[in-house]
Short mmCIF file of C-alpha atoms in Angstrom, two decimals:
data_model
loop_
_atom_site.label_atom_id
_atom_site.label_comp_id
_atom_site.label_asym_id
_atom_site.label_seq_id
_atom_site.Cartn_x
_atom_site.Cartn_y
_atom_site.Cartn_z
CA MET A 4 -28.87 -16.64 -42.00
CA ALA A 5 -25.37 -18.07 -41.69
CA ILE A 6 -24.47 -19.37 -38.30
CA ARG A 7 -21.01 -18.64 -37.03
CA ALA A 8 -19.73 -21.12 -34.59
CA THR A 9 -16.34 -21.78 -33.24
CA ILE A 10 -16.84 -25.22 -31.76
CA PRO A 11 -15.80 -27.08 -34.88
CA LEU A 12 -12.98 -24.66 -35.19
CA LEU A 13 -11.79 -25.69 -31.79
CA PHE A 14 -12.21 -29.20 -32.90
CA LEU A 15 -10.06 -28.47 -35.88
CA LEU A 16 -7.44 -26.98 -33.71
CA ALA A 17 -7.59 -29.86 -31.33
CA ALA A 18 -7.49 -32.25 -34.20
CA GLY A 19 -4.45 -30.65 -35.67
CA LEU A 20 -2.81 -30.57 -32.32
CA LEU A 21 -3.68 -34.16 -31.59
CA PHE A 22 -2.38 -35.36 -34.89
CA ALA A 23 0.65 -33.16 -34.46
CA ALA A 24 1.25 -34.52 -31.03
CA ALA A 25 1.31 -38.01 -32.45
CA VAL A 26 3.85 -36.93 -34.99
CA GLY A 27 5.63 -34.77 -32.43
CA THR A 28 6.31 -37.67 -30.08
CA SER A 29 9.27 -38.47 -32.31
CA ARG A 30 10.66 -35.04 -31.28
CA GLU A 31 11.02 -33.92 -34.87
CA GLU A 32 11.82 -30.24 -35.08
CA GLU A 33 11.67 -27.79 -37.94
CA GLY A 34 14.01 -24.83 -37.75
CA ARG A 35 15.70 -23.64 -34.62
CA ARG A 36 14.07 -23.69 -31.22
CA GLY A 37 13.97 -20.60 -29.07
CA GLU A 38 17.00 -19.46 -27.17
CA GLN A 39 15.90 -21.27 -24.01
CA TRP A 40 15.36 -24.60 -25.75
CA GLU A 41 18.72 -24.47 -27.52
CA HIS A 42 20.46 -23.57 -24.29
CA GLN A 43 18.80 -26.30 -22.29
CA HIS A 44 19.39 -29.13 -24.77
CA GLY A 45 22.37 -27.98 -26.81
CA LYS A 46 24.98 -29.52 -24.52
CA GLN A 47 25.35 -33.24 -23.89
CA GLY A 48 27.40 -35.57 -21.75
CA ARG A 49 28.09 -33.25 -18.84
CA GLY A 50 26.63 -35.55 -16.21
CA ARG A 51 23.89 -34.90 -13.68
CA GLU A 52 25.62 -31.89 -12.14
CA GLY A 53 26.03 -30.30 -15.56
CA GLU A 54 22.36 -30.93 -16.37
CA GLN A 55 21.30 -29.24 -13.14
CA GLU A 56 23.47 -26.23 -13.93
CA GLN A 57 21.92 -26.07 -17.40
CA GLU A 58 18.41 -26.16 -15.95
CA GLN A 59 19.38 -23.44 -13.48
CA GLU A 60 20.73 -21.22 -16.26
CA GLN A 61 17.70 -21.85 -18.49
CA ASP A 62 15.22 -21.03 -15.72
CA SER A 63 17.18 -17.87 -14.88
CA ARG A 64 16.67 -16.50 -18.38
CA ARG A 65 13.11 -16.00 -19.60
CA PRO A 66 11.06 -19.08 -18.69
CA TYR A 67 7.76 -17.26 -19.23
CA VAL A 68 8.33 -15.88 -22.74
CA PHE A 69 8.49 -17.91 -25.97
CA GLY A 70 9.44 -16.51 -29.37
CA PRO A 71 7.73 -17.51 -32.64
CA ARG A 72 10.43 -20.13 -33.25
CA SER A 73 9.43 -21.91 -30.03
CA PHE A 74 6.42 -23.35 -31.87
CA GLN A 75 7.02 -26.73 -33.51
CA ARG A 76 5.20 -27.63 -36.72
CA ILE A 77 3.45 -30.88 -35.87
CA VAL A 78 1.34 -31.06 -39.03
CA ARG A 79 2.58 -29.83 -42.38
CA SER A 80 0.71 -29.91 -45.65
CA ASP A 81 0.47 -28.07 -48.96
CA HIS A 82 -2.87 -26.78 -47.68
CA GLY A 83 -2.00 -25.66 -44.14
CA SER A 84 -0.21 -26.47 -40.90
CA VAL A 85 -0.58 -26.97 -37.16
CA GLU A 86 2.04 -25.63 -34.75
CA ALA A 87 2.36 -26.32 -31.03
CA LEU A 88 4.41 -25.24 -28.05
CA ARG A 89 6.15 -28.01 -26.17
CA PRO A 90 4.58 -29.07 -22.84
CA PHE A 91 5.12 -26.25 -20.37
CA ASN A 92 6.70 -28.45 -17.70
CA GLU A 93 9.33 -29.51 -20.28
CA GLU A 94 10.15 -25.87 -21.03
CA SER A 95 10.67 -24.87 -17.40
CA ARG A 96 10.09 -26.44 -14.00
CA LEU A 97 8.53 -23.14 -12.95
CA LEU A 98 5.60 -24.00 -15.26
CA ARG A 99 4.73 -27.37 -13.73
CA GLY A 100 1.43 -25.93 -12.50
CA ILE A 101 0.08 -25.82 -16.07
CA LYS A 102 1.59 -29.10 -17.28
CA ASN A 103 -1.88 -30.28 -18.43
CA TYR A 104 -2.24 -27.42 -20.96
CA ARG A 105 -0.92 -26.99 -24.49
CA VAL A 106 -1.02 -24.12 -26.98
CA THR A 107 -1.49 -24.65 -30.73
CA ILE A 108 -1.95 -22.54 -33.84
CA ILE A 109 -3.93 -23.79 -36.87
CA LYS A 110 -3.34 -22.22 -40.27
CA ALA A 111 -5.64 -23.38 -43.08
CA ASN A 112 -5.07 -22.13 -46.62
CA PRO A 113 -7.94 -20.72 -48.73
CA ARG A 114 -10.58 -23.37 -49.53
CA SER A 115 -8.86 -26.03 -47.43
CA PHE A 116 -10.58 -28.65 -45.27
CA ILE A 117 -9.48 -30.29 -42.02
CA VAL A 118 -10.79 -33.82 -42.06
CA PRO A 119 -13.14 -35.19 -39.33
CA GLY A 120 -11.67 -36.48 -36.09
CA TYR A 121 -11.52 -35.79 -32.36
CA PRO A 122 -8.82 -35.04 -29.75
CA ASP A 123 -8.47 -36.41 -26.23
CA ALA A 124 -8.39 -32.84 -24.89
CA ASP A 125 -10.88 -30.07 -24.18
CA THR A 126 -10.26 -27.19 -26.58
CA ILE A 127 -10.90 -23.47 -26.42
CA SER A 128 -10.19 -21.59 -29.65
CA TYR A 129 -10.01 -17.98 -30.81
CA VAL A 130 -10.37 -17.13 -34.51
CA VAL A 131 -7.49 -14.79 -35.30
CA GLN A 132 -8.15 -14.28 -39.00
CA GLY A 133 -10.40 -15.41 -41.83
CA GLU A 134 -13.76 -17.11 -42.18
CA GLY A 135 -14.92 -20.69 -42.24
CA VAL A 136 -17.50 -23.31 -41.35
CA VAL A 137 -17.03 -25.66 -38.44
CA THR A 138 -19.17 -28.72 -37.86
CA LEU A 139 -19.52 -30.44 -34.52
CA ILE A 140 -21.20 -33.77 -33.72
CA GLU A 141 -21.96 -34.04 -30.01
CA ASN A 142 -24.47 -36.25 -28.21
CA GLY A 143 -25.69 -37.55 -31.57
CA GLU A 144 -26.50 -34.06 -32.88
CA LYS A 145 -24.71 -32.36 -35.78
CA ARG A 146 -24.37 -28.57 -35.82
CA SER A 147 -22.66 -26.39 -38.39
CA TYR A 148 -21.55 -22.81 -37.75
CA THR A 149 -19.88 -20.05 -39.69
CA VAL A 150 -16.90 -18.57 -37.85
CA ARG A 151 -14.91 -15.39 -38.27
CA GLN A 152 -12.38 -13.16 -36.52
CA GLY A 153 -13.18 -12.69 -32.82
CA ASP A 154 -15.12 -15.92 -32.37
CA VAL A 155 -14.39 -17.99 -29.25
CA VAL A 156 -15.19 -21.69 -29.59
CA VAL A 157 -15.39 -24.38 -26.92
CA ALA A 158 -15.23 -28.07 -27.89
CA PRO A 159 -15.20 -30.89 -25.31
CA ALA A 160 -12.77 -33.76 -25.65
CA GLY A 161 -13.95 -36.58 -27.91
CA THR A 162 -16.32 -34.45 -29.99
CA ILE A 163 -16.16 -35.24 -33.70
CA ARG A 164 -15.48 -32.07 -35.68
CA HIS A 165 -14.25 -30.77 -39.00
CA LEU A 166 -13.37 -27.32 -40.33
CA ALA A 167 -13.45 -25.68 -43.75
CA ASN A 168 -11.85 -22.39 -44.80
CA THR A 169 -14.55 -20.87 -47.00
CA ASP A 170 -12.53 -17.80 -47.99
CA GLY A 171 -10.96 -18.04 -51.42
CA ARG A 172 -8.14 -15.59 -50.65
CA ARG A 173 -7.22 -15.45 -46.96
CA LYS A 174 -5.84 -18.04 -44.57
CA LEU A 175 -7.96 -19.12 -41.65
CA ILE A 176 -5.86 -18.81 -38.46
CA VAL A 177 -6.99 -20.12 -35.08
CA ALA A 178 -5.21 -19.94 -31.71
CA ASN A 179 -6.06 -22.74 -29.28
CA ILE A 180 -5.51 -23.87 -25.75
CA LEU A 181 -5.96 -27.57 -25.01
CA HIS A 182 -6.60 -29.12 -21.61
CA THR A 183 -5.28 -32.66 -21.85
CA ILE A 184 -7.27 -35.33 -20.00
CA SER A 185 -5.50 -38.62 -20.79
CA VAL A 186 -1.74 -38.10 -20.49
CA PRO A 187 -0.71 -34.81 -18.81
CA GLY A 188 0.63 -32.42 -21.41
CA LYS A 189 0.15 -34.90 -24.28
CA PHE A 190 -2.71 -35.06 -26.73
CA GLN A 191 -3.67 -37.21 -29.66
CA TYR A 192 -5.95 -36.49 -32.59
CA PHE A 193 -7.98 -39.47 -33.72
CA LEU A 194 -8.95 -39.45 -37.40
CA GLY A 195 -12.33 -41.05 -38.00
CA GLU A 196 -11.27 -43.00 -41.07
CA SER A 197 -8.06 -44.27 -39.43
CA LEU A 198 -9.96 -45.56 -36.42
CA VAL A 199 -12.06 -47.84 -38.59
CA SER A 200 -9.13 -49.00 -40.72
CA SER A 201 -7.21 -49.95 -37.56
CA LEU A 202 -9.82 -52.53 -36.60
CA SER A 203 -9.26 -56.14 -37.58
CA LYS A 204 -10.70 -57.36 -40.88
CA ARG A 205 -13.11 -59.71 -39.15
CA VAL A 206 -14.48 -56.91 -36.99
CA GLN A 207 -14.86 -54.69 -40.06
CA ARG A 208 -16.78 -57.44 -41.86
CA ALA A 209 -19.15 -57.79 -38.90
CA ALA A 210 -19.60 -54.05 -38.43
CA PHE A 211 -20.12 -53.03 -42.09
CA LYS A 212 -22.42 -54.85 -44.48
CA SER A 213 -20.30 -54.32 -47.56
CA SER A 214 -17.80 -56.24 -49.65
CA ASP A 215 -14.11 -56.44 -48.80
CA GLU A 216 -13.35 -54.50 -51.99
CA ARG A 217 -15.53 -51.56 -51.00
CA ARG A 218 -14.23 -51.48 -47.45
CA GLU A 219 -10.64 -51.58 -48.70
CA LYS A 220 -11.34 -48.65 -51.00
CA LEU A 221 -12.60 -46.53 -48.10
CA PHE A 222 -10.50 -47.73 -45.16
CA GLY A 223 -7.56 -49.54 -46.71
CA ARG A 224 -4.06 -48.25 -47.35
CA GLN A 225 -4.90 -47.28 -50.91
CA GLY A 226 -7.66 -44.95 -49.67
CA ARG A 227 -5.54 -43.50 -46.90
CA LYS A 228 -2.74 -42.57 -49.29
CA LYS A 229 -5.10 -40.34 -51.20
CA GLN A 230 -5.99 -38.23 -48.18
CA GLY A 231 -4.21 -36.10 -45.59
CA PHE A 232 -5.07 -34.22 -42.45
CA ILE A 233 -5.62 -30.97 -44.39
CA VAL A 234 -6.94 -31.29 -47.96
CA ARG A 235 -8.20 -29.02 -50.72
CA ALA A 236 -11.95 -28.48 -51.19
CA SER A 237 -13.59 -27.57 -54.48
CA PRO A 238 -15.66 -24.36 -54.84
CA GLU A 239 -18.80 -26.53 -55.03
CA GLN A 240 -17.91 -28.29 -51.79
CA VAL A 241 -17.26 -24.95 -50.07
CA ARG A 242 -20.68 -23.71 -51.13
CA GLU A 243 -22.20 -26.91 -49.76
CA PHE A 244 -20.56 -26.31 -46.35
CA LEU A 245 -21.94 -22.76 -46.30
CA ARG A 246 -25.40 -24.00 -47.24
CA HIS A 247 -25.43 -26.51 -44.37
CA ALA A 248 -24.31 -23.78 -41.95
CA SER A 249 -27.13 -21.50 -43.09
CA GLU A 250 -29.79 -24.22 -42.89
CA GLY A 251 -28.82 -26.00 -39.69
CA GLY A 252 -27.08 -25.49 -36.36
CA GLN A 253 -27.58 -22.54 -34.04
CA SER A 254 -27.60 -18.86 -34.84
CA HIS A 255 -24.95 -16.59 -33.38
CA HIS A 256 -27.26 -14.67 -31.03
CA TRP A 257 -26.16 -15.85 -27.59
CA PRO A 258 -26.47 -14.38 -24.98
CA PHE A 259 -29.20 -12.20 -26.49
CA GLY A 260 -31.22 -15.09 -27.87
CA GLY A 261 -31.11 -18.70 -28.89
CA ASP A 262 -28.80 -21.19 -27.19
CA SER A 263 -25.44 -21.06 -28.93
CA ARG A 264 -23.58 -23.33 -26.60
CA SER A 265 -20.21 -23.37 -28.32
CA THR A 266 -19.39 -19.96 -29.81
CA TYR A 267 -19.17 -16.34 -28.74
CA ASN A 268 -17.76 -13.33 -30.59
CA LEU A 269 -15.60 -11.16 -28.36
CA LEU A 270 -15.29 -8.23 -30.74
CA GLU A 271 -19.06 -7.77 -30.99
CA GLN A 272 -19.33 -7.04 -27.24
CA ARG A 273 -18.76 -3.83 -25.31
CA PRO A 274 -15.13 -3.62 -24.12
CA THR A 275 -14.45 -4.00 -20.40
CA ILE A 276 -11.90 -1.16 -20.55
CA ALA A 277 -11.58 1.40 -23.33
CA ASN A 278 -9.62 4.64 -23.69
CA ARG A 279 -7.27 6.26 -26.20
CA HIS A 280 -4.48 3.89 -25.13
CA GLY A 281 -6.25 0.59 -25.67
CA ARG A 282 -9.28 -1.68 -25.42
CA LEU A 283 -9.88 -4.89 -23.49
CA TYR A 284 -12.58 -7.41 -24.43
CA GLU A 285 -13.35 -10.28 -22.05
CA VAL A 286 -15.68 -13.25 -21.76
CA ASP A 287 -16.10 -15.82 -19.01
CA ALA A 288 -18.76 -18.25 -17.78
CA ARG A 289 -21.07 -15.44 -16.68
CA SER A 290 -21.75 -14.44 -20.30
CA PHE A 291 -20.68 -17.59 -22.17
CA ARG A 292 -21.83 -20.72 -20.39
CA ALA A 293 -19.61 -23.08 -22.39
CA LEU A 294 -16.58 -21.69 -20.51
CA GLY A 295 -18.04 -22.70 -17.15
CA ASP A 296 -16.82 -26.30 -17.24
CA GLN A 297 -13.31 -25.15 -18.20
CA ASP A 298 -12.97 -22.34 -15.61
CA VAL A 299 -11.26 -20.18 -18.23
CA ARG A 300 -11.66 -16.52 -19.18
CA VAL A 301 -10.77 -15.46 -22.74
CA SER A 302 -9.72 -11.88 -23.43
CA PHE A 303 -8.43 -9.79 -26.31
CA ALA A 304 -6.24 -6.73 -25.67
CA ASN A 305 -5.69 -4.11 -28.39
CA ILE A 306 -2.93 -1.79 -27.12
CA THR A 307 -2.41 1.44 -29.07
CA ALA A 308 1.08 1.90 -30.55
CA GLY A 309 3.25 3.62 -27.94
CA SER A 310 0.89 2.79 -25.06
CA MET A 311 1.00 0.10 -22.38
CA THR A 312 -1.10 -1.78 -19.87
CA ALA A 313 -1.07 -0.48 -16.33
CA PRO A 314 1.04 -2.73 -14.06
CA TYR A 315 -1.20 -5.44 -12.58
CA TYR A 316 -1.27 -8.97 -11.21
CA ASN A 317 -3.86 -11.75 -11.04
CA THR A 318 -4.71 -13.28 -7.68
CA GLN A 319 -5.65 -16.77 -8.93
CA SER A 320 -5.31 -17.06 -12.70
CA VAL A 321 -2.42 -18.26 -14.81
CA LYS A 322 -2.54 -16.18 -18.00
CA ILE A 323 -1.41 -17.84 -21.24
CA SER A 324 -1.18 -15.32 -24.09
CA VAL A 325 -0.37 -15.31 -27.80
CA VAL A 326 0.64 -12.16 -29.69
CA LEU A 327 -1.53 -11.82 -32.80
CA GLU A 328 -0.29 -8.55 -34.30
CA GLY A 329 2.25 -5.79 -33.70
CA GLU A 330 5.38 -5.79 -31.57
CA GLY A 331 6.48 -4.51 -28.20
CA GLU A 332 7.91 -5.73 -24.93
CA VAL A 333 6.77 -7.29 -21.68
CA GLU A 334 7.99 -7.12 -18.11
CA ILE A 335 7.15 -9.84 -15.59
CA VAL A 336 8.28 -9.62 -11.96
CA CYS A 337 9.21 -13.03 -10.55
CA PRO A 338 10.46 -13.88 -7.04
CA HIS A 339 11.27 -17.50 -7.94
CA LEU A 340 14.14 -16.78 -10.32
CA SER A 341 16.10 -14.72 -7.81
CA GLN A 342 15.39 -17.28 -5.08
CA ASP A 343 16.61 -20.13 -7.27
CA SER A 344 19.71 -18.15 -8.20
CA GLU A 345 20.35 -17.39 -4.53
CA ARG A 346 19.93 -21.05 -3.59
CA HIS A 347 22.31 -22.07 -6.38
CA GLN A 348 24.94 -19.62 -5.18
CA GLN A 349 24.33 -20.57 -1.56
CA GLY A 350 24.73 -24.25 -2.40
CA GLN A 351 28.13 -23.58 -3.94
CA SER A 352 29.12 -21.51 -0.93
CA GLU A 353 27.98 -24.21 1.49
CA ARG A 354 29.99 -26.85 -0.34
CA GLU A 355 33.04 -24.62 -0.14
CA HIS A 356 32.46 -24.03 3.59
CA HIS A 357 32.05 -27.76 4.22
CA GLN A 358 35.24 -28.50 2.33
CA ARG A 359 37.04 -25.94 4.50
CA GLY A 360 35.38 -27.25 7.66
CA HIS A 361 33.47 -24.05 8.43
CA GLY A 362 29.87 -25.27 8.03
CA SER A 363 27.08 -23.23 6.41
CA GLU A 364 24.89 -20.29 7.36
CA SER A 365 21.51 -20.99 8.91
CA GLU A 366 18.74 -21.92 6.48
CA SER A 367 16.35 -19.40 8.02
CA GLU A 368 18.74 -16.52 7.35
CA SER A 369 19.19 -17.52 3.72
CA GLU A 370 15.43 -17.82 3.20
CA GLN A 371 14.91 -14.35 4.67
CA GLN A 372 17.48 -12.92 2.27
CA GLN A 373 15.84 -14.68 -0.69
CA GLN A 374 12.40 -13.34 0.17
CA GLU A 375 13.63 -9.76 -0.04
CA LYS A 376 14.67 -10.16 -3.67
CA TYR A 377 12.85 -10.48 -6.97
CA GLN A 378 13.84 -10.42 -10.62
CA THR A 379 12.23 -8.65 -13.56
CA ILE A 380 12.03 -10.59 -16.83
CA ARG A 381 12.17 -8.25 -19.84
CA ALA A 382 11.61 -9.53 -23.36
CA ARG A 383 10.61 -8.27 -26.77
CA VAL A 384 7.55 -9.86 -28.33
CA SER A 385 6.10 -9.88 -31.83
CA ARG A 386 3.50 -11.71 -33.86
CA GLY A 387 3.60 -15.40 -32.95
CA SER A 388 5.21 -14.92 -29.53
CA ALA A 389 3.64 -16.57 -26.47
CA LEU A 390 3.96 -15.76 -22.80
CA VAL A 391 2.81 -17.06 -19.43
CA VAL A 392 2.12 -14.89 -16.38
CA PRO A 393 1.67 -16.90 -13.15
CA PRO A 394 -0.66 -15.66 -10.40
CA GLY A 395 0.79 -13.01 -8.11
CA HIS A 396 3.43 -11.96 -10.66
CA PRO A 397 3.15 -8.25 -11.61
CA ALA A 398 3.27 -7.73 -15.37
CA VAL A 399 3.21 -4.99 -18.02
CA ALA A 400 2.83 -5.14 -21.81
CA ILE A 401 4.16 -2.21 -23.86
CA SER A 402 3.19 -1.60 -27.50
CA SER A 403 6.05 -0.35 -29.66
CA SER A 404 5.70 3.16 -31.08
CA ARG A 405 8.01 2.45 -34.02
CA GLY A 406 5.35 0.86 -36.20
CA SER A 407 1.80 1.70 -37.14
CA ASN A 408 0.29 -1.55 -35.82
CA ASN A 409 -1.20 -1.88 -32.38
CA LEU A 410 -0.05 -4.69 -30.11
CA GLN A 411 -2.88 -7.25 -30.16
CA ILE A 412 -2.88 -10.18 -27.73
CA VAL A 413 -5.34 -12.99 -27.06
CA CYS A 414 -5.26 -14.35 -23.50
CA PHE A 415 -6.54 -17.55 -21.90
CA GLU A 416 -6.81 -17.18 -18.13
CA ILE A 417 -6.93 -20.50 -16.25
CA ASN A 418 -8.64 -20.65 -12.82
CA ALA A 419 -10.79 -17.66 -13.68
CA GLN A 420 -13.80 -18.11 -11.41
CA LYS A 421 -12.29 -16.68 -8.22
CA ASN A 422 -9.65 -14.51 -9.84
CA GLU A 423 -9.28 -10.78 -9.26
CA ARG A 424 -7.14 -8.48 -11.37
CA VAL A 425 -5.26 -6.05 -9.10
CA TRP A 426 -3.97 -2.80 -10.62
CA LEU A 427 -0.74 -1.35 -9.24
CA ALA A 428 -1.00 1.98 -11.11
CA GLY A 429 -3.72 4.12 -12.64
CA LYS A 430 -6.95 5.60 -11.35
CA ASN A 431 -8.03 2.41 -9.58
CA ASN A 432 -4.63 1.30 -8.23
CA VAL A 433 -4.57 -0.76 -5.05
CA LEU A 434 -1.79 1.31 -3.47
CA GLY A 435 -4.12 4.30 -3.18
CA LYS A 436 -6.49 2.25 -1.02
CA LEU A 437 -3.92 1.82 1.76
CA ASP A 438 -4.57 3.62 5.04
CA ARG A 439 -2.60 6.78 5.75
CA PRO A 440 -0.34 5.14 8.38
CA ALA A 441 0.24 2.16 6.07
CA LYS A 442 1.40 4.49 3.28
CA GLU A 443 3.78 6.35 5.56
CA LEU A 444 5.22 3.19 7.10
CA THR A 445 5.56 1.45 3.72
CA PHE A 446 7.14 4.25 1.68
CA GLY A 447 8.87 6.18 4.45
CA THR A 448 7.38 9.53 3.41
CA PRO A 449 4.32 11.58 4.42
CA ALA A 450 1.03 10.18 3.11
CA ARG A 451 0.28 13.45 1.32
CA GLU A 452 3.36 13.05 -0.89
CA VAL A 453 2.47 9.40 -1.55
CA ASP A 454 -1.03 10.43 -2.65
CA GLU A 455 0.39 13.08 -5.00
CA VAL A 456 2.25 10.35 -6.83
CA LEU A 457 -0.46 7.70 -6.79
CA GLU A 458 -3.28 10.04 -7.84
CA ALA A 459 -1.40 11.80 -10.66
CA GLN A 460 -2.29 9.04 -13.16
CA GLN A 461 -6.02 9.24 -13.96
CA ASP A 462 -6.17 6.75 -16.83
CA GLU A 463 -7.33 3.24 -16.06
CA GLY A 464 -6.17 -0.11 -17.47
CA PHE A 465 -4.21 1.33 -20.41
CA LEU A 466 -1.70 4.18 -20.04
CA ALA A 467 0.67 6.24 -22.14
CA GLY A 468 3.86 4.22 -22.63
CA PRO A 469 7.40 5.25 -21.66
CA GLU A 470 8.14 6.74 -25.09
CA GLN A 471 4.91 8.76 -25.13
CA GLN A 472 5.80 10.33 -21.79
CA GLN A 473 9.21 11.61 -22.88
CA GLY A 474 7.62 14.98 -23.71
CA GLN A 475 6.44 15.57 -20.16
CA GLY A 476 7.84 18.41 -18.10
CA GLU A 477 10.60 17.98 -15.55
CA GLU A 478 8.14 18.09 -12.66
CA GLU A 479 6.03 15.30 -14.17
CA TRP A 480 9.11 13.17 -14.69
CA ARG A 481 10.13 13.80 -11.08
CA HIS A 482 6.74 12.53 -9.93
CA ARG A 483 6.96 9.60 -12.34
CA GLY A 484 10.30 8.59 -10.87
CA ARG A 485 8.85 8.69 -7.36
CA GLY A 486 5.91 6.66 -8.61
CA GLU A 487 8.23 3.98 -9.91
CA GLU A 488 9.98 3.91 -6.53
CA ALA A 489 6.60 3.55 -4.84
CA VAL A 490 5.60 0.62 -7.03
CA GLU A 491 9.01 -0.96 -6.50
CA SER A 492 8.62 -0.67 -2.73
CA PHE A 493 5.18 -2.27 -2.97
CA LEU A 494 6.57 -5.12 -5.07
CA ARG A 495 9.26 -5.76 -2.48
CA MET A 496 6.63 -5.85 0.23
CA ALA A 497 4.37 -8.18 -1.77
CA THR A 498 7.19 -10.51 -2.77
CA SER A 499 8.46 -10.87 0.78
CA ALA A 500 5.09 -12.28 1.78
CA PHE A 501 5.65 -15.47 -0.24
#
């Protein structure tokens, strides 16, 4: 029985990323960067003050959303590619908290092979499309697994791995998150053959009992020119990979049996939330032990066309997401952007006051004003987009109703162990749990009217989107408007606590 494992796949991803990072250190760029990147780096020679103004403008745009063009191709080949987002702290200073993480996408053409190697980063991968065989060598033991769509794979840093696309027609696509452990935000992929060839000749002679001619054929420049990071495999070699996966390694039974330490298929599990508007699949260390050391939860959201997620926020987790299919829009509420903008404007005002000899307003008054404001980031997303939602930031994802495809998103939630997802709307919304006096004092209206608004929505997790609700009656729209005002009041209250 073929064993499907995503560990090697992760390895492949990490490898591609590592190798890409090495190439990417030269800052080579294919195509145009996203709007933010062009804006931040498109102007030169303005001096330190001009650079600060540029950073302020860039951060005030959409620092949490990255279009498909934000990915740089760090490995390119006739047989596939590896793409990576730049380090988060280089994209925006608001993302310094996840500076040790990187996001990569591996695309392997039919019957292609990613050569053995290892990255200096822990890797968690999600198989987006296709089928393959991944092989992992850890603690002196080799395991081969078959992988397919929905598989989650965990591969520790330094683990030798290789990956083969065994499908003769479809690309194998894998989304990865890497936790760098050597240089924050930087990773390197070490190719096994290159490591040996980099050693001195005298060390090679002592380590390998073979002639110089044979060693040069394997490890010399002539041998290296014949190979690449992603190469083509013959049909016979593909069958051999599949045979090894069926004969060795671990079966894909965990957690129901066996001890599959590195792979888990999300789509084979019961969804955490499911209704006509969408489905949410999740896995963390409680059901997949390999995630325990990483403190990461992996989830897959399939949002029906025209529907949306209920507004929510995470108490501890930073959510890094990649859009796999469909299109739509996201809204993220952020207090930091408005505060930074206020500080920038205040700084200009203070300089003007000082120049006029009037002094500046008290710092405590300005901070109080800043805490009462927040800014909503709105952006369209499509296949290949990425986004980051920091903890405490309310967010919504809306699936477009214009197409037939659902909006499908894979999410990696960092700091998952103590995290709680808090819903701001829907059957289980947190606002409905407030005491009667708290509701009246917060919203300035009788608690009965507040409850009429908060209890009108009986769906949970996924709701009808704005376009789906256009057919509602006038009374329902009146309640919906009051509901939006209620949520907005709550957001003001929550933001002012920071």
